[in-house]
Amino acid sequence: MAYGFGTGDEIIVPSFTFVSTVNATRFVNANPVFSDIEENTFGLDSESITSKITSNTKAVVPMDYGGSSCNINSIKKVTDENNLKLIEDAAEGLGSSVNGKKVGSLSDLAIFSFCGNKVLTTGEGGAIVTNSKEIFNKIKSIRSHGRLDNISYFNNPSDAEYVGIGYNWRMSSITAALGISQISKLDKLIKMRQENAFFISNHISKHKQIQIPQNPENIYQMYSILLENKKLRNALQKFLLEKKIFCKIYFQPIHLMDYYIEYFKDKKISLPTTESISERILTLPLYPNMNNNEKQYLVDSIDEFFESSANLL
């Protein structure tokens, strides 16, 4: 909305993401254009992006998966060369880095999520960062009914200036205070996640059927593994759920969801890497205060699964 995208504009997005990434394009009546992802980062592939660019393309929206950055430098090179906006879905990437630079610092605009499963949480809500003062001011107006937001509404004795259409997307002071109180603990929370992830990786990497996370700058907002095939992934998930270990498939491809199947019914969408990853990925439990007994139970259960010849599919 702040960039003025609308009817006829095309926004290049991943299908391997949470649905909100793609829905945002439809809210302004723009057209999402799906690009494939890389096998190693699960982020948008720059070559695939290049093949999708047309005269109607206005922006690229890469997603940082599970606390690990996409190949943002390669993507930025493409957007710079084609005069496109780079809007980074860094919902899962707060605190992560790419080549020593913090996620969100290389794009025109980036969003972070503070929902319940994120590294820093306020229950719901999030934050936007941008290098544009103009876009910053537009976003402030949009989030508060289109009002010029220099003074808090309830502290302003003068008439409010409404300069456009907006919504009530303001974060409450209580919610914001909850988030601010965690900022000083962010590095500690990340370290706790990383230590737990390293424990899991060290214990399950012996199984050749599992591909563990590889990025050394990963802050492990999620801990996701790849299995050799969909049948093995589904069998492991079923086994762990029966052991009362919660595990989930992040993500199902957006282009295979009902709304977008109907939306693109006249178009053939080919995203082989996206579909391959989504069929083999499994996200295991991981959180800062995961204790030794919980971690050991998880890795022992995975060992038990693979030690059974019936499970070697």
PDB file of C-alpha atoms in Angstrom:
ATOM      1  CA  MET A   1       0.000   0.000   0.000  1.00  0.00           C
ATOM      2  CA  ALA A   2       2.730   2.453   0.908  1.00  0.00           C
ATOM      3  CA  TYR A   3       4.424   1.933  -2.455  1.00  0.00           C
ATOM      4  CA  GLY A   4       1.186   2.457  -4.361  1.00  0.00           C
ATOM      5  CA  PHE A   5       1.133  -0.939  -6.046  1.00  0.00           C
ATOM      6  CA  GLY A   6      -2.206  -1.833  -7.598  1.00  0.00           C
ATOM      7  CA  THR A   7      -4.157  -3.313 -10.485  1.00  0.00           C
ATOM      8  CA  GLY A   8      -1.967  -4.755 -13.218  1.00  0.00           C
ATOM      9  CA  ASP A   9       1.242  -4.603 -11.181  1.00  0.00           C
ATOM     10  CA  GLU A  10       3.188  -7.819 -10.694  1.00  0.00           C
ATOM     11  CA  ILE A  11       4.991  -8.748  -7.478  1.00  0.00           C
ATOM     12  CA  ILE A  12       7.425 -11.681  -7.521  1.00  0.00           C
ATOM     13  CA  VAL A  13       6.945 -13.887  -4.460  1.00  0.00           C
ATOM     14  CA  PRO A  14       7.840 -17.370  -3.212  1.00  0.00           C
ATOM     15  CA  SER A  15       5.244 -20.105  -2.980  1.00  0.00           C
ATOM     16  CA  PHE A  16       7.248 -21.706  -0.167  1.00  0.00           C
ATOM     17  CA  THR A  17       6.212 -19.262   2.556  1.00  0.00           C
ATOM     18  CA  PHE A  18       3.383 -18.423   4.934  1.00  0.00           C
ATOM     19  CA  VAL A  19       0.278 -17.408   3.011  1.00  0.00           C
ATOM     20  CA  SER A  20       0.356 -13.782   4.223  1.00  0.00           C
ATOM     21  CA  THR A  21       3.396 -13.076   2.031  1.00  0.00           C
ATOM     22  CA  VAL A  22       1.324 -13.723  -1.068  1.00  0.00           C
ATOM     23  CA  ASN A  23      -2.008 -12.443   0.246  1.00  0.00           C
ATOM     24  CA  ALA A  24      -0.451  -8.997   0.678  1.00  0.00           C
ATOM     25  CA  THR A  25      -0.268  -8.648  -3.101  1.00  0.00           C
ATOM     26  CA  ARG A  26      -3.969  -9.405  -3.472  1.00  0.00           C
ATOM     27  CA  PHE A  27      -4.981  -6.877  -0.817  1.00  0.00           C
ATOM     28  CA  VAL A  28      -3.852  -4.120  -3.205  1.00  0.00           C
ATOM     29  CA  ASN A  29      -5.199  -5.976  -6.263  1.00  0.00           C
ATOM     30  CA  ALA A  30      -1.713  -6.658  -7.629  1.00  0.00           C
ATOM     31  CA  ASN A  31      -0.812  -9.982  -9.215  1.00  0.00           C
ATOM     32  CA  PRO A  32       1.514 -12.403  -7.409  1.00  0.00           C
ATOM     33  CA  VAL A  33       4.070 -14.085  -9.657  1.00  0.00           C
ATOM     34  CA  PHE A  34       5.585 -17.213  -8.150  1.00  0.00           C
ATOM     35  CA  SER A  35       9.327 -17.789  -8.392  1.00  0.00           C
ATOM     36  CA  ASP A  36      11.144 -20.971  -7.423  1.00  0.00           C
ATOM     37  CA  ILE A  37      13.519 -21.306  -4.469  1.00  0.00           C
ATOM     38  CA  GLU A  38      17.042 -22.530  -3.767  1.00  0.00           C
ATOM     39  CA  GLU A  39      17.618 -25.992  -2.334  1.00  0.00           C
ATOM     40  CA  ASN A  40      20.127 -24.762   0.254  1.00  0.00           C
ATOM     41  CA  THR A  41      18.480 -21.587   1.637  1.00  0.00           C
ATOM     42  CA  PHE A  42      14.791 -22.259   0.872  1.00  0.00           C
ATOM     43  CA  GLY A  43      14.786 -18.631  -0.304  1.00  0.00           C
ATOM     44  CA  LEU A  44      14.016 -17.214  -3.738  1.00  0.00           C
ATOM     45  CA  ASP A  45      16.395 -18.226  -6.511  1.00  0.00           C
ATOM     46  CA  SER A  46      17.823 -15.197  -8.344  1.00  0.00           C
ATOM     47  CA  GLU A  47      17.851 -16.945 -11.727  1.00  0.00           C
ATOM     48  CA  SER A  48      14.214 -17.911 -11.347  1.00  0.00           C
ATOM     49  CA  ILE A  49      13.386 -14.323 -10.359  1.00  0.00           C
ATOM     50  CA  THR A  50      15.077 -12.984 -13.482  1.00  0.00           C
ATOM     51  CA  SER A  51      13.026 -15.308 -15.687  1.00  0.00           C
ATOM     52  CA  LYS A  52       9.784 -13.955 -14.177  1.00  0.00           C
ATOM     53  CA  ILE A  53      10.428 -10.230 -14.686  1.00  0.00           C
ATOM     54  CA  THR A  54       8.170  -8.395 -17.147  1.00  0.00           C
ATOM     55  CA  SER A  55       7.390  -4.760 -17.890  1.00  0.00           C
ATOM     56  CA  ASN A  56       4.684  -4.970 -15.189  1.00  0.00           C
ATOM     57  CA  THR A  57       6.996  -6.178 -12.420  1.00  0.00           C
ATOM     58  CA  LYS A  58       7.284  -3.685  -9.560  1.00  0.00           C
ATOM     59  CA  ALA A  59       8.866  -5.556  -6.658  1.00  0.00           C
ATOM     60  CA  VAL A  60      10.400  -8.779  -5.377  1.00  0.00           C
ATOM     61  CA  VAL A  61       9.432 -10.156  -1.956  1.00  0.00           C
ATOM     62  CA  PRO A  62      11.905 -12.814  -0.739  1.00  0.00           C
ATOM     63  CA  MET A  63      11.345 -14.680   2.518  1.00  0.00           C
ATOM     64  CA  ASP A  64      13.959 -15.585   5.146  1.00  0.00           C
ATOM     65  CA  TYR A  65      13.129 -19.114   6.254  1.00  0.00           C
ATOM     66  CA  GLY A  66      13.174 -20.198   9.875  1.00  0.00           C
ATOM     67  CA  GLY A  67      15.888 -17.834  11.103  1.00  0.00           C
ATOM     68  CA  SER A  68      18.211 -18.213   8.121  1.00  0.00           C
ATOM     69  CA  SER A  69      18.629 -15.558   5.447  1.00  0.00           C
ATOM     70  CA  CYS A  70      17.791 -16.039   1.811  1.00  0.00           C
ATOM     71  CA  ASN A  71      20.519 -15.239  -0.725  1.00  0.00           C
ATOM     72  CA  ILE A  72      19.683 -11.559  -0.356  1.00  0.00           C
ATOM     73  CA  ASN A  73      22.813 -10.231  -2.072  1.00  0.00           C
ATOM     74  CA  SER A  74      22.070 -12.097  -5.304  1.00  0.00           C
ATOM     75  CA  ILE A  75      18.427 -11.047  -5.154  1.00  0.00           C
ATOM     76  CA  LYS A  76      19.382  -7.420  -4.510  1.00  0.00           C
ATOM     77  CA  LYS A  77      21.626  -7.461  -7.570  1.00  0.00           C
ATOM     78  CA  VAL A  78      18.624  -8.483  -9.687  1.00  0.00           C
ATOM     79  CA  THR A  79      16.315  -5.839  -8.210  1.00  0.00           C
ATOM     80  CA  ASP A  80      18.937  -3.104  -8.561  1.00  0.00           C
ATOM     81  CA  GLU A  81      19.605  -4.009 -12.201  1.00  0.00           C
ATOM     82  CA  ASN A  82      15.880  -3.956 -12.994  1.00  0.00           C
ATOM     83  CA  ASN A  83      14.893  -0.940 -10.866  1.00  0.00           C
ATOM     84  CA  LEU A  84      12.570  -3.010  -8.674  1.00  0.00           C
ATOM     85  CA  LYS A  85      11.693  -2.582  -5.017  1.00  0.00           C
ATOM     86  CA  LEU A  86      13.133  -5.203  -2.672  1.00  0.00           C
ATOM     87  CA  ILE A  87      10.640  -5.900   0.109  1.00  0.00           C
ATOM     88  CA  GLU A  88      11.978  -8.543   2.486  1.00  0.00           C
ATOM     89  CA  ASP A  89       9.693 -10.860   4.406  1.00  0.00           C
ATOM     90  CA  ALA A  90      12.008 -11.240   7.392  1.00  0.00           C
ATOM     91  CA  ALA A  91       9.185 -12.381   9.684  1.00  0.00           C
ATOM     92  CA  GLU A  92      11.299 -15.324  10.848  1.00  0.00           C
ATOM     93  CA  GLY A  93      14.690 -13.653  10.616  1.00  0.00           C
ATOM     94  CA  LEU A  94      14.986 -11.128  13.449  1.00  0.00           C
ATOM     95  CA  GLY A  95      18.561 -11.222  14.761  1.00  0.00           C
ATOM     96  CA  SER A  96      19.903 -13.328  11.903  1.00  0.00           C
ATOM     97  CA  SER A  97      22.785 -12.191   9.702  1.00  0.00           C
ATOM     98  CA  VAL A  98      24.068 -12.674   6.185  1.00  0.00           C
ATOM     99  CA  ASN A  99      27.802 -12.215   5.740  1.00  0.00           C
ATOM    100  CA  GLY A 100      27.871 -10.304   9.012  1.00  0.00           C
ATOM    101  CA  LYS A 101      25.067  -7.871   8.100  1.00  0.00           C
ATOM    102  CA  LYS A 102      21.756  -8.080   9.921  1.00  0.00           C
ATOM    103  CA  VAL A 103      18.766  -9.431   8.040  1.00  0.00           C
ATOM    104  CA  GLY A 104      16.553  -6.567   6.895  1.00  0.00           C
ATOM    105  CA  SER A 105      19.384  -4.069   6.446  1.00  0.00           C
ATOM    106  CA  LEU A 106      19.971  -4.716   2.734  1.00  0.00           C
ATOM    107  CA  SER A 107      16.431  -4.328   1.382  1.00  0.00           C
ATOM    108  CA  ASP A 108      14.272  -1.272   0.694  1.00  0.00           C
ATOM    109  CA  LEU A 109      11.857  -2.446   3.351  1.00  0.00           C
ATOM    110  CA  ALA A 110      11.669  -5.447   5.670  1.00  0.00           C
ATOM    111  CA  ILE A 111       9.031  -6.791   8.008  1.00  0.00           C
ATOM    112  CA  PHE A 112       9.560  -8.734  11.236  1.00  0.00           C
ATOM    113  CA  SER A 113       6.930 -10.788  13.026  1.00  0.00           C
ATOM    114  CA  PHE A 114       6.465 -10.946  16.793  1.00  0.00           C
ATOM    115  CA  CYS A 115       3.829 -13.695  16.866  1.00  0.00           C
ATOM    116  CA  GLY A 116       3.960 -16.511  19.377  1.00  0.00           C
ATOM    117  CA  ASN A 117       6.604 -18.763  17.806  1.00  0.00           C
ATOM    118  CA  LYS A 118       9.129 -16.050  16.924  1.00  0.00           C
ATOM    119  CA  VAL A 119      12.469 -15.322  18.615  1.00  0.00           C
ATOM    120  CA  LEU A 120      11.027 -12.138  20.118  1.00  0.00           C
ATOM    121  CA  THR A 121       7.288 -12.321  20.735  1.00  0.00           C
ATOM    122  CA  THR A 122       4.495  -9.973  21.728  1.00  0.00           C
ATOM    123  CA  GLY A 123       1.831 -12.599  21.066  1.00  0.00           C
ATOM    124  CA  GLU A 124       0.914 -10.943  17.769  1.00  0.00           C
ATOM    125  CA  GLY A 125       2.129  -7.936  15.811  1.00  0.00           C
ATOM    126  CA  GLY A 126       5.410  -7.035  14.209  1.00  0.00           C
ATOM    127  CA  ALA A 127       7.630  -4.238  12.960  1.00  0.00           C
ATOM    128  CA  ILE A 128       8.643  -2.662   9.663  1.00  0.00           C
ATOM    129  CA  VAL A 129      12.065  -1.199   8.900  1.00  0.00           C
ATOM    130  CA  THR A 130      12.890   0.898   5.848  1.00  0.00           C
ATOM    131  CA  ASN A 131      15.608   3.170   4.512  1.00  0.00           C
ATOM    132  CA  SER A 132      13.002   5.585   3.091  1.00  0.00           C
ATOM    133  CA  LYS A 133      11.641   8.444   5.199  1.00  0.00           C
ATOM    134  CA  GLU A 134       8.800   8.866   2.700  1.00  0.00           C
ATOM    135  CA  ILE A 135       7.694   5.242   3.004  1.00  0.00           C
ATOM    136  CA  PHE A 136       8.130   5.392   6.781  1.00  0.00           C
ATOM    137  CA  ASN A 137       5.699   8.313   7.007  1.00  0.00           C
ATOM    138  CA  LYS A 138       3.195   6.656   4.662  1.00  0.00           C
ATOM    139  CA  ILE A 139       3.210   3.493   6.763  1.00  0.00           C
ATOM    140  CA  LYS A 140       2.679   5.497   9.956  1.00  0.00           C
ATOM    141  CA  SER A 141      -0.347   7.115   8.328  1.00  0.00           C
ATOM    142  CA  ILE A 142      -1.796   3.875   6.936  1.00  0.00           C
ATOM    143  CA  ARG A 143      -1.552   2.107  10.308  1.00  0.00           C
ATOM    144  CA  SER A 144      -3.581   4.873  11.991  1.00  0.00           C
ATOM    145  CA  HIS A 145      -6.617   5.536   9.769  1.00  0.00           C
ATOM    146  CA  GLY A 146      -4.665   7.745   7.354  1.00  0.00           C
ATOM    147  CA  ARG A 147      -3.760  10.279  10.044  1.00  0.00           C
ATOM    148  CA  LEU A 148      -0.574  12.321  10.201  1.00  0.00           C
ATOM    149  CA  ASP A 149       0.861  10.627  13.259  1.00  0.00           C
ATOM    150  CA  ASN A 150       3.346  13.003  14.895  1.00  0.00           C
ATOM    151  CA  ILE A 151       1.629  13.122  18.282  1.00  0.00           C
ATOM    152  CA  SER A 152      -0.378  10.363  19.956  1.00  0.00           C
ATOM    153  CA  TYR A 153      -4.079  10.813  19.158  1.00  0.00           C
ATOM    154  CA  PHE A 154      -5.098  10.983  22.818  1.00  0.00           C
ATOM    155  CA  ASN A 155      -2.328  13.438  23.674  1.00  0.00           C
ATOM    156  CA  ASN A 156      -3.069  15.840  20.822  1.00  0.00           C
ATOM    157  CA  PRO A 157      -5.392  18.759  21.726  1.00  0.00           C
ATOM    158  CA  SER A 158      -5.685  19.847  18.093  1.00  0.00           C
ATOM    159  CA  ASP A 159      -7.822  18.424  15.310  1.00  0.00           C
ATOM    160  CA  ALA A 160      -6.313  15.349  13.690  1.00  0.00           C
ATOM    161  CA  GLU A 161      -5.145  15.596  10.081  1.00  0.00           C
ATOM    162  CA  TYR A 162      -6.417  12.723   7.947  1.00  0.00           C
ATOM    163  CA  VAL A 163      -4.554  12.750   4.652  1.00  0.00           C
ATOM    164  CA  GLY A 164      -5.501   9.341   3.260  1.00  0.00           C
ATOM    165  CA  ILE A 165      -7.256   6.036   3.825  1.00  0.00           C
ATOM    166  CA  GLY A 166      -5.864   3.830   6.551  1.00  0.00           C
ATOM    167  CA  TYR A 167      -6.623   1.152   9.109  1.00  0.00           C
ATOM    168  CA  ASN A 168      -6.300   0.526  12.827  1.00  0.00           C
ATOM    169  CA  TRP A 169      -3.035  -1.382  12.691  1.00  0.00           C
ATOM    170  CA  ARG A 170      -1.474   0.303  15.714  1.00  0.00           C
ATOM    171  CA  MET A 171       0.301  -1.836  18.279  1.00  0.00           C
ATOM    172  CA  SER A 172      -0.943  -1.215  21.815  1.00  0.00           C
ATOM    173  CA  SER A 173       1.443   0.322  24.327  1.00  0.00           C
ATOM    174  CA  ILE A 174       1.218  -2.774  26.526  1.00  0.00           C
ATOM    175  CA  THR A 175       2.099  -5.051  23.610  1.00  0.00           C
ATOM    176  CA  ALA A 176       4.975  -2.789  22.578  1.00  0.00           C
ATOM    177  CA  ALA A 177       6.299  -2.729  26.149  1.00  0.00           C
ATOM    178  CA  LEU A 178       6.328  -6.535  26.170  1.00  0.00           C
ATOM    179  CA  GLY A 179       8.469  -6.524  23.032  1.00  0.00           C
ATOM    180  CA  ILE A 180      10.812  -3.774  24.186  1.00  0.00           C
ATOM    181  CA  SER A 181      11.480  -5.666  27.412  1.00  0.00           C
ATOM    182  CA  GLN A 182      12.857  -8.589  25.370  1.00  0.00           C
ATOM    183  CA  ILE A 183      15.201  -6.636  23.090  1.00  0.00           C
ATOM    184  CA  SER A 184      18.054  -6.680  25.597  1.00  0.00           C
ATOM    185  CA  LYS A 185      17.613 -10.466  25.885  1.00  0.00           C
ATOM    186  CA  LEU A 186      17.553 -11.126  22.137  1.00  0.00           C
ATOM    187  CA  ASP A 187      21.170 -12.285  21.832  1.00  0.00           C
ATOM    188  CA  LYS A 188      20.732 -14.579  24.841  1.00  0.00           C
ATOM    189  CA  LEU A 189      17.533 -16.070  23.414  1.00  0.00           C
ATOM    190  CA  ILE A 190      19.268 -16.669  20.081  1.00  0.00           C
ATOM    191  CA  LYS A 191      22.246 -18.332  21.776  1.00  0.00           C
ATOM    192  CA  MET A 192      19.896 -20.647  23.686  1.00  0.00           C
ATOM    193  CA  ARG A 193      18.169 -21.618  20.439  1.00  0.00           C
ATOM    194  CA  GLN A 194      21.484 -22.216  18.689  1.00  0.00           C
ATOM    195  CA  GLU A 195      22.825 -24.391  21.504  1.00  0.00           C
ATOM    196  CA  ASN A 196      19.679 -26.514  21.433  1.00  0.00           C
ATOM    197  CA  ALA A 197      19.874 -26.774  17.640  1.00  0.00           C
ATOM    198  CA  PHE A 198      23.532 -27.841  17.771  1.00  0.00           C
ATOM    199  CA  PHE A 199      22.644 -30.575  20.272  1.00  0.00           C
ATOM    200  CA  ILE A 200      19.939 -31.930  17.976  1.00  0.00           C
ATOM    201  CA  SER A 201      22.130 -31.699  14.869  1.00  0.00           C
ATOM    202  CA  ASN A 202      25.038 -33.469  16.546  1.00  0.00           C
ATOM    203  CA  HIS A 203      22.802 -36.375  17.500  1.00  0.00           C
ATOM    204  CA  ILE A 204      20.749 -36.874  14.331  1.00  0.00           C
ATOM    205  CA  SER A 205      23.313 -36.062  11.628  1.00  0.00           C
ATOM    206  CA  LYS A 206      24.439 -39.715  11.701  1.00  0.00           C
ATOM    207  CA  HIS A 207      21.270 -40.678   9.853  1.00  0.00           C
ATOM    208  CA  LYS A 208      22.058 -40.447   6.151  1.00  0.00           C
ATOM    209  CA  GLN A 209      18.364 -40.043   5.350  1.00  0.00           C
ATOM    210  CA  ILE A 210      18.315 -36.663   7.133  1.00  0.00           C
ATOM    211  CA  GLN A 211      19.699 -33.357   5.888  1.00  0.00           C
ATOM    212  CA  ILE A 212      20.228 -31.017   8.843  1.00  0.00           C
ATOM    213  CA  PRO A 213      20.350 -27.178   8.648  1.00  0.00           C
ATOM    214  CA  GLN A 214      23.672 -25.945   7.245  1.00  0.00           C
ATOM    215  CA  ASN A 215      23.775 -22.129   7.544  1.00  0.00           C
ATOM    216  CA  PRO A 216      26.283 -21.143  10.304  1.00  0.00           C
ATOM    217  CA  GLU A 217      24.464 -17.799  10.782  1.00  0.00           C
ATOM    218  CA  ASN A 218      21.100 -19.471  11.432  1.00  0.00           C
ATOM    219  CA  ILE A 219      19.390 -18.239  14.604  1.00  0.00           C
ATOM    220  CA  TYR A 220      16.940 -21.186  14.535  1.00  0.00           C
ATOM    221  CA  GLN A 221      13.566 -19.561  14.775  1.00  0.00           C
ATOM    222  CA  MET A 222      12.630 -23.028  13.565  1.00  0.00           C
ATOM    223  CA  TYR A 223      14.589 -26.260  13.267  1.00  0.00           C
ATOM    224  CA  SER A 224      13.709 -27.949   9.991  1.00  0.00           C
ATOM    225  CA  ILE A 225      15.187 -31.062   8.438  1.00  0.00           C
ATOM    226  CA  LEU A 226      14.869 -32.581   4.971  1.00  0.00           C
ATOM    227  CA  LEU A 227      14.141 -36.264   4.481  1.00  0.00           C
ATOM    228  CA  GLU A 228      14.919 -38.301   1.367  1.00  0.00           C
ATOM    229  CA  ASN A 229      11.318 -38.417   0.186  1.00  0.00           C
ATOM    230  CA  LYS A 230       7.741 -37.599   1.107  1.00  0.00           C
ATOM    231  CA  LYS A 231       6.891 -41.124   2.256  1.00  0.00           C
ATOM    232  CA  LEU A 232       9.768 -41.166   4.740  1.00  0.00           C
ATOM    233  CA  ARG A 233       8.939 -37.646   5.949  1.00  0.00           C
ATOM    234  CA  ASN A 234       5.309 -38.563   6.559  1.00  0.00           C
ATOM    235  CA  ALA A 235       6.279 -41.766   8.355  1.00  0.00           C
ATOM    236  CA  LEU A 236       8.680 -39.929  10.673  1.00  0.00           C
ATOM    237  CA  GLN A 237       6.110 -37.239  11.413  1.00  0.00           C
ATOM    238  CA  LYS A 238       3.472 -39.859  12.242  1.00  0.00           C
ATOM    239  CA  PHE A 239       5.936 -41.712  14.490  1.00  0.00           C
ATOM    240  CA  LEU A 240       6.947 -38.564  16.394  1.00  0.00           C
ATOM    241  CA  LEU A 241       3.354 -37.416  16.841  1.00  0.00           C
ATOM    242  CA  GLU A 242       2.518 -40.821  18.303  1.00  0.00           C
ATOM    243  CA  LYS A 243       5.404 -40.249  20.739  1.00  0.00           C
ATOM    244  CA  LYS A 244       3.721 -36.940  21.724  1.00  0.00           C
ATOM    245  CA  ILE A 245       6.439 -34.918  19.970  1.00  0.00           C
ATOM    246  CA  PHE A 246       4.875 -32.051  18.066  1.00  0.00           C
ATOM    247  CA  CYS A 247       6.263 -31.585  14.571  1.00  0.00           C
ATOM    248  CA  LYS A 248       4.850 -29.709  11.614  1.00  0.00           C
ATOM    249  CA  ILE A 249       5.282 -29.186   7.887  1.00  0.00           C
ATOM    250  CA  TYR A 250       6.443 -25.623   7.167  1.00  0.00           C
ATOM    251  CA  PHE A 251       5.370 -24.849   4.442  1.00  0.00           C
ATOM    252  CA  GLN A 252       2.744 -26.148   2.088  1.00  0.00           C
ATOM    253  CA  PRO A 253       3.171 -24.456  -1.320  1.00  0.00           C
ATOM    254  CA  ILE A 254       0.855 -21.472  -1.706  1.00  0.00           C
ATOM    255  CA  HIS A 255       0.235 -22.166  -5.387  1.00  0.00           C
ATOM    256  CA  LEU A 256      -1.330 -25.504  -4.418  1.00  0.00           C
ATOM    257  CA  MET A 257      -3.824 -23.936  -1.972  1.00  0.00           C
ATOM    258  CA  ASP A 258      -7.471 -23.719  -3.028  1.00  0.00           C
ATOM    259  CA  TYR A 259      -7.693 -19.951  -3.480  1.00  0.00           C
ATOM    260  CA  TYR A 260      -4.578 -19.743  -5.654  1.00  0.00           C
ATOM    261  CA  ILE A 261      -5.424 -22.875  -7.640  1.00  0.00           C
ATOM    262  CA  GLU A 262      -8.620 -21.078  -8.639  1.00  0.00           C
ATOM    263  CA  TYR A 263      -6.849 -17.738  -9.133  1.00  0.00           C
ATOM    264  CA  PHE A 264      -4.270 -19.276 -11.484  1.00  0.00           C
ATOM    265  CA  LYS A 265      -6.598 -21.837 -13.074  1.00  0.00           C
ATOM    266  CA  ASP A 266      -5.649 -20.736 -16.586  1.00  0.00           C
ATOM    267  CA  LYS A 267      -1.897 -20.731 -15.916  1.00  0.00           C
ATOM    268  CA  LYS A 268       0.572 -23.573 -15.541  1.00  0.00           C
ATOM    269  CA  ILE A 269       2.891 -22.990 -12.592  1.00  0.00           C
ATOM    270  CA  SER A 270       6.120 -24.988 -12.485  1.00  0.00           C
ATOM    271  CA  LEU A 271       8.069 -24.777  -9.213  1.00  0.00           C
ATOM    272  CA  PRO A 272       9.962 -28.078  -8.975  1.00  0.00           C
ATOM    273  CA  THR A 273      12.294 -27.139  -6.116  1.00  0.00           C
ATOM    274  CA  THR A 274       9.455 -25.620  -4.095  1.00  0.00           C
ATOM    275  CA  GLU A 275       7.375 -28.769  -4.432  1.00  0.00           C
ATOM    276  CA  SER A 276      10.324 -31.066  -3.719  1.00  0.00           C
ATOM    277  CA  ILE A 277      11.284 -29.199  -0.541  1.00  0.00           C
ATOM    278  CA  SER A 278       7.712 -29.015   0.735  1.00  0.00           C
ATOM    279  CA  GLU A 279       7.302 -32.773   0.269  1.00  0.00           C
ATOM    280  CA  ARG A 280      10.454 -33.591   2.259  1.00  0.00           C
ATOM    281  CA  ILE A 281      10.637 -30.937   4.983  1.00  0.00           C
ATOM    282  CA  LEU A 282       9.745 -31.455   8.627  1.00  0.00           C
ATOM    283  CA  THR A 283      10.030 -28.908  11.428  1.00  0.00           C
ATOM    284  CA  LEU A 284      11.009 -30.345  14.799  1.00  0.00           C
ATOM    285  CA  PRO A 285      10.349 -28.745  18.197  1.00  0.00           C
ATOM    286  CA  LEU A 286      12.915 -26.177  19.328  1.00  0.00           C
ATOM    287  CA  TYR A 287      12.632 -23.317  21.815  1.00  0.00           C
ATOM    288  CA  PRO A 288      15.007 -21.441  24.152  1.00  0.00           C
ATOM    289  CA  ASN A 289      14.129 -23.230  27.402  1.00  0.00           C
ATOM    290  CA  MET A 290      14.039 -26.722  25.899  1.00  0.00           C
ATOM    291  CA  ASN A 291      15.581 -28.847  28.648  1.00  0.00           C
ATOM    292  CA  ASN A 292      18.036 -31.726  28.329  1.00  0.00           C
ATOM    293  CA  ASN A 293      15.387 -34.391  28.921  1.00  0.00           C
ATOM    294  CA  GLU A 294      13.208 -32.972  26.142  1.00  0.00           C
ATOM    295  CA  LYS A 295      16.097 -32.780  23.690  1.00  0.00           C
ATOM    296  CA  GLN A 296      17.265 -36.278  24.545  1.00  0.00           C
ATOM    297  CA  TYR A 297      13.757 -37.678  24.159  1.00  0.00           C
ATOM    298  CA  LEU A 298      13.515 -36.084  20.705  1.00  0.00           C
ATOM    299  CA  VAL A 299      16.809 -37.458  19.376  1.00  0.00           C
ATOM    300  CA  ASP A 300      16.264 -40.864  20.998  1.00  0.00           C
ATOM    301  CA  SER A 301      12.870 -41.070  19.323  1.00  0.00           C
ATOM    302  CA  ILE A 302      14.402 -40.262  15.936  1.00  0.00           C
ATOM    303  CA  ASP A 303      17.038 -42.949  16.550  1.00  0.00           C
ATOM    304  CA  GLU A 304      14.289 -45.408  17.432  1.00  0.00           C
ATOM    305  CA  PHE A 305      12.483 -44.626  14.192  1.00  0.00           C
ATOM    306  CA  PHE A 306      15.508 -45.295  12.014  1.00  0.00           C
ATOM    307  CA  GLU A 307      16.633 -48.362  13.972  1.00  0.00           C
ATOM    308  CA  SER A 308      13.437 -50.135  12.973  1.00  0.00           C
ATOM    309  CA  SER A 309      13.909 -51.831   9.615  1.00  0.00           C
ATOM    310  CA  ALA A 310      10.209 -51.308   8.940  1.00  0.00           C
ATOM    311  CA  ASN A 311      10.815 -47.573   8.843  1.00  0.00           C
ATOM    312  CA  LEU A 312      13.660 -47.670   6.313  1.00  0.00           C
ATOM    313  CA  LEU A 313      11.358 -46.969   3.399  1.00  0.00           C
TER     314      LEU A 313
END
